[in-house]
Amino acid sequence: MKPTTTRTAKRLSKKDAGLTLDDLAARVSRARIKGVGAEMQTRAKRILTSYLQTAATHGLPARDIAREMASGQAAWRLGHAVRDEIMKAPPDAVRKAACAHGCAFCCILTEDEGGLITAFEAKQLHSALAPMADTPDGRDWHPKACPAIDPDTRTCRAYDARPMICRSFISMDARACKRNAMGETEEGAGLLGNHLDYLVIHALCRAALKGITMVQSYSMAATAAGAVAGQDSDATLTAARHAPSVLDQTCRDAVIAAGV
Ligand code: SF4
Ligand code: SF4
C-alpha cells in the first residue's frame, strides 16, 4: 500500500528535523510494546516496515510518514490492508454474518468509552457529525447508543467516517448482540483479526516515535458526543483524549481476547 503525504499537516516538532525513513525503520525495529507477545510485535513490525519500504520506493518524505504514524493514518491504512487480505478468503464469521442494515445492537456502547480510536479517526468522525449538531441522536433511541446513530432508522450517520472498531465488529447471531447490549455476556460477536493488527501497529508507532512526537488515542463515544453537542474539533478531541495507559491496556486486552 502506498502511503500518502499530507501537505496541511502541522509540523511535528523541531526534533524531527533531518529524520529519514531509515531512522524511522530503525526506531520501529527497536520499539517495544509492554504486554504484547513477541510474535504479535514481530508481525506488526513486519507490516509497518513494509509500509516504510513502500514509502522509500515512492520517494515520500520521512516527516510526512512520521505524521501518518502519529495521527493513526498509518494504522488505519494497514488495518484496512490486512482486512482486504482476510476478505480474499472470508472466514465463516464473515460468510455467515447476521449483520444487516438497521441492525444496531452493536452501536449500543455498553462500555462508556465506546472503543478506542486514533486522532485520524476522531477528526474524520467529528467532521462527519458536526453538521448534525443539535439534531436527535442515537441516545433518543437508547441511553447508551452511539450518538452517531440515527434514532429512527438505526443506521450510522457517519458511515463513511466510522472508525476501524465499527468496521471490524461482526456477528453471526444478532440475538447475541441484543443480549450483550442488555448487559449480558453472550458468545457469537467479536472483532475481525485486522483490528488487533491496527491496535498493535498504532501502539508500535507510538513507541517508535517516542521523543519525537506524541501519539494519542481517543474515546469514540466522547468524540461523537462532542460533535453532536456542537463542540468544535479541538475542544472535542481535548475532552475525548485518553490517558497514555489506555492504548497499552487496550492492546493487552485485545491480545488476550484473540489468544495470541
Ligand atoms: S454486529 Fe450484531 S448488532 Fe451489529 S449489525 Fe452485526 S448482527 Fe447486528
Ligand atoms: S460510529 Fe456508527 S457504526 Fe460506529 S458505533 Fe457509532 S453509530 Fe455505530
Short mmCIF file of C-alpha atoms and ligand atoms in Angstrom, two decimals:
data_model
loop_
_atom_site.label_atom_id
_atom_site.label_comp_id
_atom_site.label_asym_id
_atom_site.label_seq_id
_atom_site.Cartn_x
_atom_site.Cartn_y
_atom_site.Cartn_z
CA MET A 1 0.00 0.00 0.00
CA LYS A 2 1.34 3.40 -0.96
CA PRO A 3 1.41 5.91 1.91
CA THR A 4 0.27 9.42 1.10
CA THR A 5 1.65 12.77 2.13
CA THR A 6 -0.41 15.38 3.99
CA ARG A 7 0.52 18.87 2.92
CA THR A 8 -1.63 20.54 5.54
CA ALA A 9 -0.28 18.54 8.45
CA LYS A 10 1.27 20.58 11.22
CA ARG A 11 4.96 20.35 11.92
CA LEU A 12 5.69 17.52 14.28
CA SER A 13 8.39 19.27 16.26
CA LYS A 14 11.93 20.50 15.84
CA LYS A 15 13.09 17.08 17.00
CA ASP A 16 12.14 15.52 13.66
CA ALA A 17 14.45 17.78 11.62
CA GLY A 18 16.63 15.61 9.41
CA LEU A 19 14.58 12.49 10.09
CA THR A 20 14.97 9.82 7.41
CA LEU A 21 12.98 6.73 6.55
CA ASP A 22 15.98 4.67 7.65
CA ASP A 23 15.76 6.42 11.04
CA LEU A 24 12.09 5.51 11.27
CA ALA A 25 12.79 1.90 10.29
CA ALA A 26 15.49 1.67 12.98
CA ARG A 27 13.11 3.13 15.53
CA VAL A 28 10.42 0.61 14.56
CA SER A 29 12.94 -2.20 14.86
CA ARG A 30 13.93 -1.12 18.39
CA ALA A 31 10.41 -0.31 19.61
CA ARG A 32 8.78 -2.45 22.30
CA ILE A 33 5.16 -2.59 23.45
CA LYS A 34 4.63 -3.71 27.02
CA GLY A 35 2.34 -6.67 27.48
CA VAL A 36 2.24 -7.71 23.80
CA GLY A 37 3.91 -11.01 22.93
CA ALA A 38 6.95 -11.30 20.68
CA GLU A 39 5.03 -12.96 17.84
CA MET A 40 2.47 -10.18 17.62
CA GLN A 41 5.14 -7.49 17.87
CA THR A 42 7.18 -9.14 15.12
CA ARG A 43 4.12 -9.27 12.89
CA ALA A 44 3.31 -5.58 13.47
CA LYS A 45 6.93 -4.62 12.82
CA ARG A 46 6.96 -6.57 9.56
CA ILE A 47 3.80 -4.80 8.36
CA LEU A 48 5.00 -1.34 9.41
CA THR A 49 8.47 -1.89 7.97
CA SER A 50 6.92 -2.89 4.66
CA TYR A 51 4.98 0.38 4.75
CA LEU A 52 8.20 2.32 5.26
CA GLN A 53 9.89 0.45 2.42
CA THR A 54 7.00 1.33 0.12
CA ALA A 55 7.31 4.97 1.17
CA ALA A 56 11.00 4.83 0.30
CA THR A 57 10.23 3.31 -3.09
CA HIS A 58 7.91 6.23 -3.83
CA GLY A 59 10.36 8.80 -2.51
CA LEU A 60 7.99 10.09 0.16
CA PRO A 61 9.40 12.40 2.84
CA ALA A 62 10.09 10.78 6.21
CA ARG A 63 8.43 13.64 8.06
CA ASP A 64 5.15 13.06 6.24
CA ILE A 65 5.30 9.35 7.01
CA ALA A 66 6.02 10.15 10.66
CA ARG A 67 2.90 12.34 10.67
CA GLU A 68 0.84 9.45 9.30
CA MET A 69 2.24 7.20 12.02
CA ALA A 70 1.50 9.79 14.71
CA SER A 71 -2.06 10.55 13.61
CA GLY A 72 -3.07 6.92 13.25
CA GLN A 73 -3.45 7.16 9.49
CA ALA A 74 -0.73 4.52 9.09
CA ALA A 75 -2.53 2.10 11.43
CA TRP A 76 -5.77 2.85 9.58
CA ARG A 77 -4.30 2.08 6.17
CA LEU A 78 -2.51 -1.03 7.33
CA GLY A 79 -5.54 -2.31 9.24
CA HIS A 80 -7.53 -1.98 6.01
CA ALA A 81 -4.82 -3.77 4.04
CA VAL A 82 -4.99 -6.70 6.46
CA ARG A 83 -8.79 -6.66 6.22
CA ASP A 84 -8.57 -6.81 2.43
CA GLU A 85 -6.36 -9.89 2.76
CA ILE A 86 -8.86 -11.54 5.11
CA MET A 87 -11.66 -10.84 2.65
CA LYS A 88 -9.89 -12.71 -0.14
CA ALA A 89 -10.82 -15.93 1.68
CA PRO A 90 -13.60 -14.84 4.04
CA PRO A 91 -13.87 -16.87 7.27
CA ASP A 92 -17.20 -18.26 8.49
CA ALA A 93 -17.67 -15.20 10.69
CA VAL A 94 -17.87 -13.09 7.53
CA ARG A 95 -19.69 -15.50 5.24
CA LYS A 96 -22.34 -16.27 7.86
CA ALA A 97 -22.59 -12.80 9.37
CA ALA A 98 -26.04 -11.75 10.55
CA CYS A 99 -25.22 -8.06 10.11
CA ALA A 100 -27.87 -6.09 8.25
CA HIS A 101 -28.99 -2.53 7.56
CA GLY A 102 -30.62 -1.07 10.67
CA CYS A 103 -29.38 -3.86 12.95
CA ALA A 104 -27.60 -1.73 15.51
CA PHE A 105 -27.30 -3.50 18.84
CA CYS A 106 -23.52 -3.28 18.39
CA CYS A 107 -23.89 0.52 18.38
CA ILE A 108 -25.17 0.40 21.96
CA LEU A 109 -21.96 1.16 23.79
CA THR A 110 -22.07 -0.89 26.95
CA GLU A 111 -18.68 0.48 28.00
CA ASP A 112 -18.57 4.24 28.42
CA GLU A 113 -15.52 4.65 26.17
CA GLY A 114 -17.29 3.16 23.18
CA GLY A 115 -13.96 1.97 21.82
CA LEU A 116 -10.51 3.38 21.17
CA ILE A 117 -9.92 5.48 18.05
CA THR A 118 -6.93 7.41 16.69
CA ALA A 119 -6.62 11.14 16.03
CA PHE A 120 -7.13 10.49 12.33
CA GLU A 121 -10.40 8.69 13.01
CA ALA A 122 -11.54 11.17 15.67
CA LYS A 123 -11.14 14.09 13.25
CA GLN A 124 -12.99 12.23 10.50
CA LEU A 125 -15.81 11.27 12.85
CA HIS A 126 -16.11 14.79 14.18
CA SER A 127 -16.16 16.27 10.70
CA ALA A 128 -18.94 13.88 9.58
CA LEU A 129 -21.12 14.55 12.63
CA ALA A 130 -20.60 18.28 13.11
CA PRO A 131 -23.29 19.24 10.54
CA MET A 132 -25.81 17.20 12.60
CA ALA A 133 -25.21 19.10 15.82
CA ASP A 134 -28.30 19.53 17.98
CA THR A 135 -30.43 17.10 15.96
CA PRO A 136 -31.93 13.96 17.56
CA ASP A 137 -29.19 11.38 18.07
CA GLY A 138 -28.81 7.73 18.98
CA ARG A 139 -29.39 8.36 22.67
CA ASP A 140 -33.03 9.17 21.87
CA TRP A 141 -33.34 5.50 20.92
CA HIS A 142 -31.23 4.01 23.71
CA PRO A 143 -29.41 5.89 26.50
CA LYS A 144 -26.14 4.09 25.77
CA ALA A 145 -26.33 4.21 21.98
CA CYS A 146 -23.57 5.85 19.99
CA PRO A 147 -24.53 9.48 19.30
CA ALA A 148 -23.70 8.88 15.64
CA ILE A 149 -26.66 6.61 15.11
CA ASP A 150 -29.94 7.80 13.63
CA PRO A 151 -32.57 7.14 16.33
CA ASP A 152 -35.31 6.42 13.75
CA THR A 153 -33.56 4.32 11.10
CA ARG A 154 -30.87 2.95 13.46
CA THR A 155 -28.27 3.44 10.78
CA CYS A 156 -24.93 5.14 11.22
CA ARG A 157 -24.98 8.83 10.27
CA ALA A 158 -21.21 8.78 9.90
CA TYR A 159 -20.96 5.56 7.93
CA ASP A 160 -18.09 6.60 5.65
CA ALA A 161 -16.20 8.01 8.63
CA ARG A 162 -16.90 5.20 11.08
CA PRO A 163 -13.79 4.04 12.92
CA MET A 164 -11.92 0.77 12.49
CA ILE A 165 -13.61 -0.79 15.51
CA CYS A 166 -17.02 -0.36 13.84
CA ARG A 167 -15.74 -1.75 10.53
CA SER A 168 -14.25 -4.78 12.27
CA PHE A 169 -17.13 -5.78 14.54
CA ILE A 170 -19.18 -8.68 13.25
CA SER A 171 -21.60 -11.31 14.46
CA MET A 172 -23.29 -14.45 13.26
CA ASP A 173 -26.06 -14.01 15.83
CA ALA A 174 -27.96 -10.73 16.15
CA ARG A 175 -29.81 -12.09 19.19
CA ALA A 176 -26.46 -12.48 20.98
CA CYS A 177 -25.70 -8.85 20.12
CA LYS A 178 -29.05 -7.80 21.56
CA ARG A 179 -28.40 -9.70 24.78
CA ASN A 180 -24.91 -8.21 25.04
CA ALA A 181 -26.42 -4.76 24.60
CA MET A 182 -28.69 -5.56 27.54
CA GLY A 183 -25.62 -6.23 29.70
CA GLU A 184 -25.40 -9.99 29.34
CA THR A 185 -22.33 -11.83 28.09
CA GLU A 186 -23.02 -13.90 25.01
CA GLU A 187 -20.62 -15.58 22.60
CA GLY A 188 -21.08 -15.01 18.89
CA ALA A 189 -19.94 -11.45 18.26
CA GLY A 190 -16.46 -10.04 18.03
CA LEU A 191 -13.77 -8.23 16.10
CA LEU A 192 -12.02 -9.44 12.95
CA GLY A 193 -8.28 -10.03 13.27
CA ASN A 194 -7.36 -6.87 11.39
CA HIS A 195 -8.47 -4.83 14.40
CA LEU A 196 -5.74 -6.33 16.56
CA ASP A 197 -3.14 -5.50 13.90
CA TYR A 198 -4.45 -1.93 13.74
CA LEU A 199 -4.18 -1.54 17.53
CA VAL A 200 -0.72 -3.05 17.85
CA ILE A 201 0.59 -1.06 14.86
CA HIS A 202 -0.70 2.16 16.45
CA ALA A 203 1.00 1.27 19.74
CA LEU A 204 4.15 0.42 17.79
CA CYS A 205 4.03 3.82 16.07
CA ARG A 206 3.82 5.46 19.48
CA ALA A 207 6.81 3.51 20.79
CA ALA A 208 8.82 4.24 17.62
CA LEU A 209 8.08 7.98 17.73
CA LYS A 210 8.88 8.38 21.41
CA GLY A 211 10.90 11.58 21.90
CA ILE A 212 9.78 12.96 18.53
CA THR A 213 6.05 13.46 18.94
CA MET A 214 3.06 12.35 20.99
CA VAL A 215 0.80 9.62 19.61
CA GLN A 216 -2.65 9.81 21.16
CA SER A 217 -5.82 7.77 21.33
CA TYR A 218 -9.40 8.91 21.92
CA SER A 219 -12.78 7.70 23.11
CA MET A 220 -15.17 7.11 20.22
CA ALA A 221 -18.23 7.83 22.38
CA ALA A 222 -16.81 11.12 23.69
CA THR A 223 -15.77 12.20 20.20
CA ALA A 224 -19.23 11.56 18.77
CA ALA A 225 -20.92 13.20 21.78
CA GLY A 226 -18.78 16.33 21.44
CA ALA A 227 -19.52 16.62 17.74
CA VAL A 228 -23.31 16.32 18.08
CA ALA A 229 -23.22 18.77 21.00
CA GLY A 230 -21.76 21.37 18.64
CA GLN A 231 -18.27 21.50 20.17
CA ASP A 232 -15.50 22.33 17.74
CA SER A 233 -12.93 19.72 16.78
CA ASP A 234 -10.17 20.92 19.12
CA ALA A 235 -12.45 21.04 22.17
CA THR A 236 -13.96 17.68 21.31
CA LEU A 237 -10.63 15.94 20.87
CA THR A 238 -9.24 17.50 24.05
CA ALA A 239 -12.18 16.14 26.05
CA ALA A 240 -12.07 12.75 24.31
CA ARG A 241 -8.31 12.20 24.65
CA HIS A 242 -7.22 9.12 26.56
CA ALA A 243 -4.57 8.83 29.22
CA PRO A 244 -1.48 7.18 27.66
CA SER A 245 -2.08 3.93 29.54
CA VAL A 246 -5.37 3.29 27.71
CA LEU A 247 -3.72 2.33 24.39
CA ASP A 248 -1.40 -0.13 26.13
CA GLN A 249 -4.22 -1.66 28.14
CA THR A 250 -6.48 -1.90 25.08
CA CYS A 251 -3.70 -3.73 23.20
CA ARG A 252 -3.16 -6.12 26.08
CA ASP A 253 -6.90 -6.82 26.36
CA ALA A 254 -7.16 -7.40 22.61
CA VAL A 255 -4.20 -9.77 22.62
CA ILE A 256 -5.74 -11.77 25.46
CA ALA A 257 -9.13 -11.84 23.73
CA ALA A 258 -7.52 -13.06 20.50
CA GLY A 259 -5.47 -15.66 22.36
CA VAL A 260 -2.19 -14.72 20.62
S1 SF4 B 1 -22.63 -6.97 14.91
FE1 SF4 B 1 -24.57 -7.74 15.70
S2 SF4 B 1 -25.85 -5.92 16.12
FE2 SF4 B 1 -24.14 -5.30 14.80
S3 SF4 B 1 -25.02 -5.41 12.71
FE3 SF4 B 1 -23.95 -7.37 13.12
S4 SF4 B 1 -25.56 -8.73 13.93
FE4 SF4 B 1 -26.37 -6.63 14.05
S1 SF4 B 2 -19.83 5.35 14.61
FE1 SF4 B 2 -21.58 4.48 13.52
S2 SF4 B 2 -21.11 2.28 13.31
FE2 SF4 B 2 -19.77 3.11 14.91
S3 SF4 B 2 -20.84 2.74 16.87
FE3 SF4 B 2 -21.36 4.83 16.17
S4 SF4 B 2 -23.28 4.57 15.01
FE4 SF4 B 2 -22.34 2.53 15.21
#
